[in-house]
mmCIF file of C-alpha atoms and ligand atoms in Angstrom:
data_model
loop_
_atom_site.group_PDB
_atom_site.id
_atom_site.type_symbol
_atom_site.label_atom_id
_atom_site.label_comp_id
_atom_site.label_asym_id
_atom_site.label_seq_id
_atom_site.Cartn_x
_atom_site.Cartn_y
_atom_site.Cartn_z
ATOM 1 C CA MET A 6 -52.534 34.011 -65.858
ATOM 2 C CA THR A 7 -49.823 35.268 -63.484
ATOM 3 C CA LEU A 8 -51.373 36.267 -60.161
ATOM 4 C CA LEU A 9 -48.218 36.948 -58.151
ATOM 5 C CA LYS A 10 -44.888 38.161 -59.455
ATOM 6 C CA VAL A 11 -41.917 38.594 -57.148
ATOM 7 C CA ASP A 12 -38.987 40.305 -58.833
ATOM 8 C CA GLN A 13 -35.440 40.581 -57.479
ATOM 9 C CA LEU A 14 -36.681 40.921 -53.914
ATOM 10 C CA ASP A 15 -34.189 41.768 -51.163
ATOM 11 C CA CYS A 16 -35.248 41.829 -47.500
ATOM 12 C CA ARG A 17 -33.021 42.842 -44.626
ATOM 13 C CA TYR A 18 -32.996 43.000 -40.861
ATOM 14 C CA GLY A 19 -30.324 45.651 -40.329
ATOM 15 C CA LEU A 20 -27.172 44.207 -41.848
ATOM 16 C CA LEU A 21 -28.590 40.704 -42.140
ATOM 17 C CA GLN A 22 -29.869 39.965 -45.636
ATOM 18 C CA ALA A 23 -32.667 37.423 -45.181
ATOM 19 C CA VAL A 24 -33.955 37.367 -48.799
ATOM 20 C CA ARG A 25 -31.520 37.890 -51.668
ATOM 21 C CA GLY A 26 -32.603 38.679 -55.217
ATOM 22 C CA VAL A 27 -35.588 36.326 -55.165
ATOM 23 C CA SER A 28 -37.734 36.161 -58.310
ATOM 24 C CA PHE A 29 -40.616 33.827 -59.128
ATOM 25 C CA GLU A 30 -44.189 33.851 -60.370
ATOM 26 C CA VAL A 31 -47.339 32.079 -59.214
ATOM 27 C CA ALA A 32 -50.137 31.523 -61.715
ATOM 28 C CA GLN A 33 -53.801 31.727 -60.759
ATOM 29 C CA GLY A 34 -54.967 28.363 -59.357
ATOM 30 C CA GLU A 35 -51.453 27.083 -58.653
ATOM 31 C CA ILE A 36 -50.304 25.564 -55.378
ATOM 32 C CA VAL A 37 -46.664 26.343 -54.758
ATOM 33 C CA ALA A 38 -44.670 25.054 -51.793
ATOM 34 C CA LEU A 39 -41.808 27.091 -50.431
ATOM 35 C CA ILE A 40 -39.306 24.838 -48.716
ATOM 36 C CA GLY A 41 -35.917 25.288 -47.108
ATOM 37 C CA ALA A 42 -34.069 24.833 -43.837
ATOM 38 C CA ASN A 43 -34.572 27.034 -40.781
ATOM 39 C CA GLY A 44 -33.472 30.586 -41.475
ATOM 40 C CA ALA A 45 -33.618 30.203 -45.278
ATOM 41 C CA GLY A 46 -35.833 33.293 -45.531
ATOM 42 C CA LYS A 47 -39.233 31.709 -46.210
ATOM 43 C CA THR A 48 -41.182 33.528 -43.489
ATOM 44 C CA THR A 49 -39.602 36.857 -44.388
ATOM 45 C CA LEU A 50 -40.517 36.327 -48.047
ATOM 46 C CA LEU A 51 -44.174 35.552 -47.203
ATOM 47 C CA ARG A 52 -44.325 38.574 -44.891
ATOM 48 C CA ALA A 53 -42.924 40.795 -47.654
ATOM 49 C CA ILE A 54 -45.595 39.535 -50.071
ATOM 50 C CA ALA A 55 -48.315 40.191 -47.465
ATOM 51 C CA GLY A 56 -47.009 43.667 -46.669
ATOM 52 C CA ALA A 57 -45.830 42.853 -43.152
ATOM 53 C CA HIS A 58 -42.150 43.379 -43.981
ATOM 54 C CA ARG A 59 -40.932 46.275 -46.123
ATOM 55 C CA PRO A 60 -38.419 44.996 -48.680
ATOM 56 C CA HIS A 61 -35.087 46.708 -49.173
ATOM 57 C CA ALA A 62 -35.203 46.297 -52.962
ATOM 58 C CA GLY A 63 -37.168 44.572 -55.702
ATOM 59 C CA SER A 64 -40.894 44.413 -56.308
ATOM 60 C CA VAL A 65 -44.067 42.450 -55.641
ATOM 61 C CA SER A 66 -46.862 42.574 -58.216
ATOM 62 C CA PHE A 67 -50.333 41.174 -57.710
ATOM 63 C CA ASP A 68 -52.704 40.704 -60.608
ATOM 64 C CA GLY A 69 -50.539 43.009 -62.705
ATOM 65 C CA ALA A 70 -50.369 45.873 -60.181
ATOM 66 C CA ASP A 71 -47.241 46.816 -58.257
ATOM 67 C CA VAL A 72 -48.103 46.413 -54.557
ATOM 68 C CA THR A 73 -44.565 46.733 -53.170
ATOM 69 C CA ARG A 74 -45.355 49.936 -51.267
ATOM 70 C CA LEU A 75 -48.943 49.112 -50.305
ATOM 71 C CA PRO A 76 -49.663 48.568 -46.592
ATOM 72 C CA ALA A 77 -50.829 45.108 -45.509
ATOM 73 C CA HIS A 78 -54.519 46.046 -45.080
ATOM 74 C CA ARG A 79 -54.687 47.345 -48.667
ATOM 75 C CA ARG A 80 -53.238 44.057 -49.895
ATOM 76 C CA VAL A 81 -55.901 42.171 -47.934
ATOM 77 C CA SER A 82 -58.560 44.152 -49.742
ATOM 78 C CA LEU A 83 -56.933 43.232 -53.055
ATOM 79 C CA GLY A 84 -57.105 39.553 -52.058
ATOM 80 C CA ILE A 85 -53.806 38.618 -50.381
ATOM 81 C CA ALA A 86 -54.213 36.820 -47.037
ATOM 82 C CA LEU A 87 -51.467 35.524 -44.757
ATOM 83 C CA VAL A 88 -51.832 32.745 -42.198
ATOM 84 C CA PRO A 89 -48.833 33.675 -40.069
ATOM 85 C CA GLU A 90 -46.464 31.340 -38.296
ATOM 86 C CA GLY A 91 -47.709 30.940 -34.717
ATOM 87 C CA ARG A 92 -51.373 31.570 -35.683
ATOM 88 C CA ARG A 93 -51.672 34.912 -33.805
ATOM 89 C CA LEU A 94 -55.303 34.539 -32.731
ATOM 90 C CA PHE A 95 -57.071 36.763 -30.206
ATOM 91 C CA PRO A 96 -56.964 34.335 -27.251
ATOM 92 C CA SER A 97 -59.889 35.787 -25.279
ATOM 93 C CA LEU A 98 -62.223 36.013 -28.295
ATOM 94 C CA THR A 99 -64.339 33.025 -29.289
ATOM 95 C CA VAL A 100 -63.789 31.072 -32.495
ATOM 96 C CA GLU A 101 -66.675 32.899 -34.128
ATOM 97 C CA GLU A 102 -65.427 36.311 -32.969
ATOM 98 C CA ASN A 103 -61.924 35.571 -34.272
ATOM 99 C CA LEU A 104 -63.466 34.785 -37.649
ATOM 100 C CA ARG A 105 -65.796 37.785 -37.679
ATOM 101 C CA VAL A 106 -62.992 40.223 -36.843
ATOM 102 C CA ALA A 107 -61.356 39.297 -40.140
ATOM 103 C CA ALA A 108 -64.537 39.926 -42.109
ATOM 104 C CA VAL A 109 -64.669 43.637 -41.276
ATOM 105 C CA GLY A 110 -64.461 45.564 -44.531
ATOM 106 C CA ASN A 111 -63.677 42.373 -46.396
ATOM 107 C CA ARG A 112 -64.025 41.448 -50.000
ATOM 108 C CA ARG A 113 -67.182 39.767 -51.193
ATOM 109 C CA GLY A 114 -67.100 36.074 -51.857
ATOM 110 C CA ARG A 115 -68.203 32.662 -50.727
ATOM 111 C CA TRP A 116 -66.498 32.674 -47.308
ATOM 112 C CA ASN A 117 -68.424 33.438 -44.137
ATOM 113 C CA VAL A 118 -68.500 31.892 -40.641
ATOM 114 C CA GLN A 119 -70.750 29.029 -41.731
ATOM 115 C CA ALA A 120 -68.664 28.226 -44.802
ATOM 116 C CA VAL A 121 -65.513 28.081 -42.654
ATOM 117 C CA LEU A 122 -67.243 25.790 -40.136
ATOM 118 C CA ASP A 123 -68.383 23.561 -43.006
ATOM 119 C CA VAL A 124 -64.826 23.204 -44.244
ATOM 120 C CA PHE A 125 -63.385 22.762 -40.731
ATOM 121 C CA PRO A 126 -66.093 20.653 -39.023
ATOM 122 C CA LEU A 127 -63.857 20.209 -35.967
ATOM 123 C CA LEU A 128 -64.595 23.862 -35.136
ATOM 124 C CA GLN A 129 -68.378 23.480 -35.127
ATOM 125 C CA PRO A 130 -68.655 22.428 -31.447
ATOM 126 C CA ARG A 131 -66.005 25.015 -30.471
ATOM 127 C CA ARG A 132 -67.783 27.961 -32.030
ATOM 128 C CA LYS A 133 -68.499 29.783 -28.742
ATOM 129 C CA MET A 134 -65.243 28.842 -27.014
ATOM 130 C CA PRO A 135 -62.354 31.261 -26.457
ATOM 131 C CA ALA A 136 -59.486 30.574 -28.848
ATOM 132 C CA ALA A 137 -57.157 30.134 -25.854
ATOM 133 C CA ASN A 138 -59.016 26.927 -24.912
ATOM 134 C CA LEU A 139 -58.523 25.249 -28.297
ATOM 135 C CA SER A 140 -55.984 22.592 -29.209
ATOM 136 C CA GLY A 141 -53.148 23.489 -31.581
ATOM 137 C CA GLY A 142 -54.906 21.912 -34.554
ATOM 138 C CA GLU A 143 -58.148 23.727 -33.792
ATOM 139 C CA GLN A 144 -56.272 27.016 -33.467
ATOM 140 C CA GLN A 145 -54.601 26.403 -36.820
ATOM 141 C CA ALA A 146 -58.006 25.778 -38.396
ATOM 142 C CA VAL A 147 -59.255 29.101 -36.967
ATOM 143 C CA ALA A 148 -56.151 30.879 -38.311
ATOM 144 C CA ILE A 149 -56.791 29.489 -41.799
ATOM 145 C CA GLY A 150 -60.517 30.240 -41.491
ATOM 146 C CA ARG A 151 -59.751 33.806 -40.464
ATOM 147 C CA ALA A 152 -57.673 34.269 -43.615
ATOM 148 C CA LEU A 153 -60.479 32.776 -45.725
ATOM 149 C CA MET A 154 -62.962 35.269 -44.240
ATOM 150 C CA SER A 155 -61.262 37.991 -46.295
ATOM 151 C CA ASN A 156 -62.151 35.987 -49.424
ATOM 152 C CA PRO A 157 -58.568 35.921 -50.673
ATOM 153 C CA ARG A 158 -57.413 35.211 -54.200
ATOM 154 C CA LEU A 159 -53.972 34.318 -52.869
ATOM 155 C CA LEU A 160 -53.573 32.422 -49.608
ATOM 156 C CA LEU A 161 -50.133 32.526 -47.981
ATOM 157 C CA LEU A 162 -49.696 29.747 -45.420
ATOM 158 C CA ASP A 163 -46.700 29.746 -43.104
ATOM 159 C CA GLU A 164 -45.908 26.345 -41.606
ATOM 160 C CA VAL A 165 -49.451 25.249 -40.882
ATOM 161 C CA SER A 166 -48.184 21.940 -39.476
ATOM 162 C CA LEU A 167 -45.720 23.408 -36.988
ATOM 163 C CA GLY A 168 -46.093 21.849 -33.535
ATOM 164 C CA LEU A 169 -49.061 19.673 -34.494
ATOM 165 C CA ALA A 170 -49.373 15.886 -34.193
ATOM 166 C CA PRO A 171 -49.213 14.126 -37.624
ATOM 167 C CA VAL A 172 -52.826 13.001 -37.366
ATOM 168 C CA VAL A 173 -53.926 16.608 -36.762
ATOM 169 C CA VAL A 174 -51.799 17.833 -39.658
ATOM 170 C CA ASP A 175 -53.559 15.278 -41.869
ATOM 171 C CA ALA A 176 -56.942 16.670 -40.777
ATOM 172 C CA VAL A 177 -55.877 20.274 -41.425
ATOM 173 C CA TYR A 178 -54.537 19.371 -44.883
ATOM 174 C CA ARG A 179 -57.704 17.408 -45.713
ATOM 175 C CA SER A 180 -59.749 20.529 -45.021
ATOM 176 C CA LEU A 181 -57.266 22.602 -46.958
ATOM 177 C CA ALA A 182 -57.748 20.286 -49.947
ATOM 178 C CA ASN A 183 -61.395 21.442 -50.051
ATOM 179 C CA VAL A 184 -60.315 25.068 -50.067
ATOM 180 C CA ILE A 185 -57.791 24.374 -52.802
ATOM 181 C CA SER A 186 -60.221 22.368 -54.925
ATOM 182 C CA GLU A 187 -62.374 25.476 -55.155
ATOM 183 C CA GLY A 188 -59.639 27.175 -57.157
ATOM 184 C CA ALA A 189 -57.698 29.079 -54.498
ATOM 185 C CA THR A 190 -54.146 30.055 -55.342
ATOM 186 C CA VAL A 191 -51.820 29.002 -52.542
ATOM 187 C CA LEU A 192 -48.214 29.701 -51.607
ATOM 188 C CA LEU A 193 -47.306 27.618 -48.584
ATOM 189 C CA VAL A 194 -44.257 27.114 -46.410
ATOM 190 C CA GLU A 195 -43.976 23.489 -45.376
ATOM 191 C CA GLN A 196 -41.084 21.852 -43.515
ATOM 192 C CA ASP A 197 -42.264 18.340 -44.344
ATOM 193 C CA LEU A 198 -40.782 17.635 -47.781
ATOM 194 C CA THR A 199 -42.957 14.623 -48.520
ATOM 195 C CA ARG A 200 -46.096 16.579 -47.773
ATOM 196 C CA ALA A 201 -44.892 19.612 -49.736
ATOM 197 C CA LEU A 202 -44.179 17.467 -52.799
ATOM 198 C CA ARG A 203 -47.587 15.783 -52.471
ATOM 199 C CA VAL A 204 -49.778 18.836 -52.014
ATOM 200 C CA ALA A 205 -48.025 21.299 -54.344
ATOM 201 C CA GLY A 206 -47.858 21.463 -58.105
ATOM 202 C CA ARG A 207 -44.574 23.322 -57.943
ATOM 203 C CA VAL A 208 -41.826 23.602 -55.365
ATOM 204 C CA ILE A 209 -39.427 26.464 -54.702
ATOM 205 C CA CYS A 210 -36.465 25.707 -52.455
ATOM 206 C CA MET A 211 -34.632 28.487 -50.632
ATOM 207 C CA LEU A 212 -31.212 28.418 -49.032
ATOM 208 C CA GLU A 213 -29.643 31.346 -47.202
ATOM 209 C CA GLY A 214 -32.033 33.820 -48.799
ATOM 210 C CA HIS A 215 -31.640 32.553 -52.380
ATOM 211 C CA VAL A 216 -33.886 30.404 -54.554
ATOM 212 C CA VAL A 217 -31.682 27.377 -55.251
ATOM 213 C CA LEU A 218 -34.157 25.027 -56.904
ATOM 214 C CA GLU A 219 -37.539 25.444 -58.568
ATOM 215 C CA GLY A 220 -39.611 22.968 -60.534
ATOM 216 C CA ALA A 221 -42.790 20.938 -60.960
ATOM 217 C CA ALA A 222 -43.239 18.750 -57.859
ATOM 218 C CA GLN A 223 -43.859 15.626 -59.928
ATOM 219 C CA SER A 224 -40.693 15.993 -61.939
ATOM 220 C CA LEU A 225 -38.361 16.848 -59.059
ATOM 221 C CA ASP A 226 -36.086 14.075 -57.909
ATOM 222 C CA ARG A 227 -36.284 13.822 -54.116
ATOM 223 C CA ASP A 228 -32.494 13.494 -53.719
ATOM 224 C CA ARG A 229 -32.008 16.665 -55.704
ATOM 225 C CA VAL A 230 -34.496 18.486 -53.481
ATOM 226 C CA VAL A 231 -32.753 17.233 -50.343
ATOM 227 C CA HIS A 232 -29.386 18.393 -51.718
ATOM 228 C CA ALA A 233 -30.782 21.860 -52.484
ATOM 229 C CA TYR A 234 -32.527 21.989 -49.096
ATOM 230 C CA PHE A 235 -29.333 21.388 -47.154
ATOM 231 C CA GLY A 236 -27.016 23.179 -49.576
ATOM 232 C CA LEU A 237 -25.031 20.038 -50.337
ATOM 233 C CA GLY A 238 -22.804 20.291 -53.382
ATOM 234 C CA GLY A 239 -23.007 24.082 -53.683
ATOM 235 C CA HIS A 240 -25.842 26.355 -54.803
ATOM 236 C CA ALA A 241 -27.790 25.259 -57.849
ATOM 237 C CA ALA A 242 -27.853 28.948 -58.710
ATOM 238 C CA GLY A 243 -30.619 30.668 -60.585
ATOM 239 C CA GLY A 244 -33.442 28.277 -59.689
ATOM 240 C CA ALA A 245 -32.791 25.377 -62.012
ATOM 241 C CA SER A 246 -36.060 24.239 -63.528
ATOM 242 C CA ALA A 247 -36.805 20.554 -63.357
HETATM 243 P P1 LIG B 16 -37.871 29.265 -40.071
HETATM 244 O O1 LIG B 16 -38.236 27.986 -40.722
HETATM 245 O O2 LIG B 16 -36.923 29.085 -38.915
HETATM 246 O O3 LIG B 16 -39.021 30.160 -39.751
HETATM 247 P P2 LIG B 16 -37.343 30.835 -42.427
HETATM 248 O O4 LIG B 16 -36.856 30.141 -43.640
HETATM 249 O O5 LIG B 16 -38.782 31.184 -42.379
HETATM 250 O O6 LIG B 16 -36.943 30.029 -41.142
HETATM 251 P P3 LIG B 16 -36.834 33.555 -41.724
HETATM 252 O O7 LIG B 16 -37.621 33.417 -40.459
HETATM 253 O O8 LIG B 16 -37.393 34.372 -42.817
HETATM 254 O O9 LIG B 16 -36.458 32.122 -42.299
HETATM 255 O O10 LIG B 16 -35.385 34.103 -41.335
HETATM 256 C C1 LIG B 16 -34.405 34.450 -42.301
HETATM 257 C C2 LIG B 16 -33.222 35.095 -41.585
HETATM 258 O O11 LIG B 16 -33.634 36.323 -41.017
HETATM 259 C C3 LIG B 16 -32.663 34.258 -40.430
HETATM 260 O O12 LIG B 16 -31.270 34.417 -40.406
HETATM 261 C C4 LIG B 16 -33.305 34.879 -39.208
HETATM 262 O O13 LIG B 16 -32.490 34.700 -38.081
HETATM 263 C C5 LIG B 16 -33.403 36.335 -39.603
HETATM 264 N N1 LIG B 16 -34.546 36.996 -38.974
HETATM 265 C C6 LIG B 16 -35.840 36.636 -39.056
HETATM 266 N N2 LIG B 16 -36.633 37.485 -38.380
HETATM 267 C C7 LIG B 16 -35.803 38.426 -37.843
HETATM 268 C C8 LIG B 16 -36.003 39.584 -37.026
HETATM 269 N N3 LIG B 16 -37.226 39.962 -36.641
HETATM 270 N N4 LIG B 16 -34.899 40.288 -36.682
HETATM 271 C C9 LIG B 16 -33.662 39.928 -37.085
HETATM 272 N N5 LIG B 16 -33.409 38.852 -37.856
HETATM 273 C C10 LIG B 16 -34.453 38.110 -38.231
#
């Protein structure tokens, strides 16, 4: 079943067109990685899906309903949660408070503070600490946990490994594997190609606002992905399926 449908989406910042005619679908239970060089439009696309950026044209449908004009908080109540680039925690609030804030008026489901702490055991001893005192990896875990507190059906993750040591990234992804194994649908931006190809079932590569390559992670040739990523040999227009 299609959970998310993005159709001919255009996003602009003034005259700059950051997302150009992007279309793709994500089925329930899928894990899709969005890859592409800096400035390709990945963050803007995730923000448009979450309702944090108003698109210039095109549409976003969630579970069959057009949500293009819905404000972000209404999308959260439908089950779309964004873990933004840079985490955006409340620095003076404790871990637990940061999690609880996100639960206000939330959807019902399995996620609560204890469930998040079970999935991210590194947060257990930090529960009463202000978020400002946490390491980068711990902050990222809180940011993901905060999104889970809304009991999302679609989790949008923007560069969860940014600025973290590889060993910490491994720990965050291990915990994420638990979340994913419970049937979450995930669209994630990941700069690390190897990791993206390993964790995702499908990969969508963007270049200069366009989708230039799309296909099942297992069937995509790494060289082809690298070429699409850097725009070598021209655009593979139209999202060639692999
Ligand atoms: P990165 O990996 O660097 O985050 P990205 O693929 O997520 O890159 P975006 O952040 O979506 O790409 O940026 C797409 C384009 O839009 C870039 O040219 C960027 O400079 C521009 N852009 C992004 N945010 C803004 C903004 N707030 N105002 C103006 N231009 C912006």
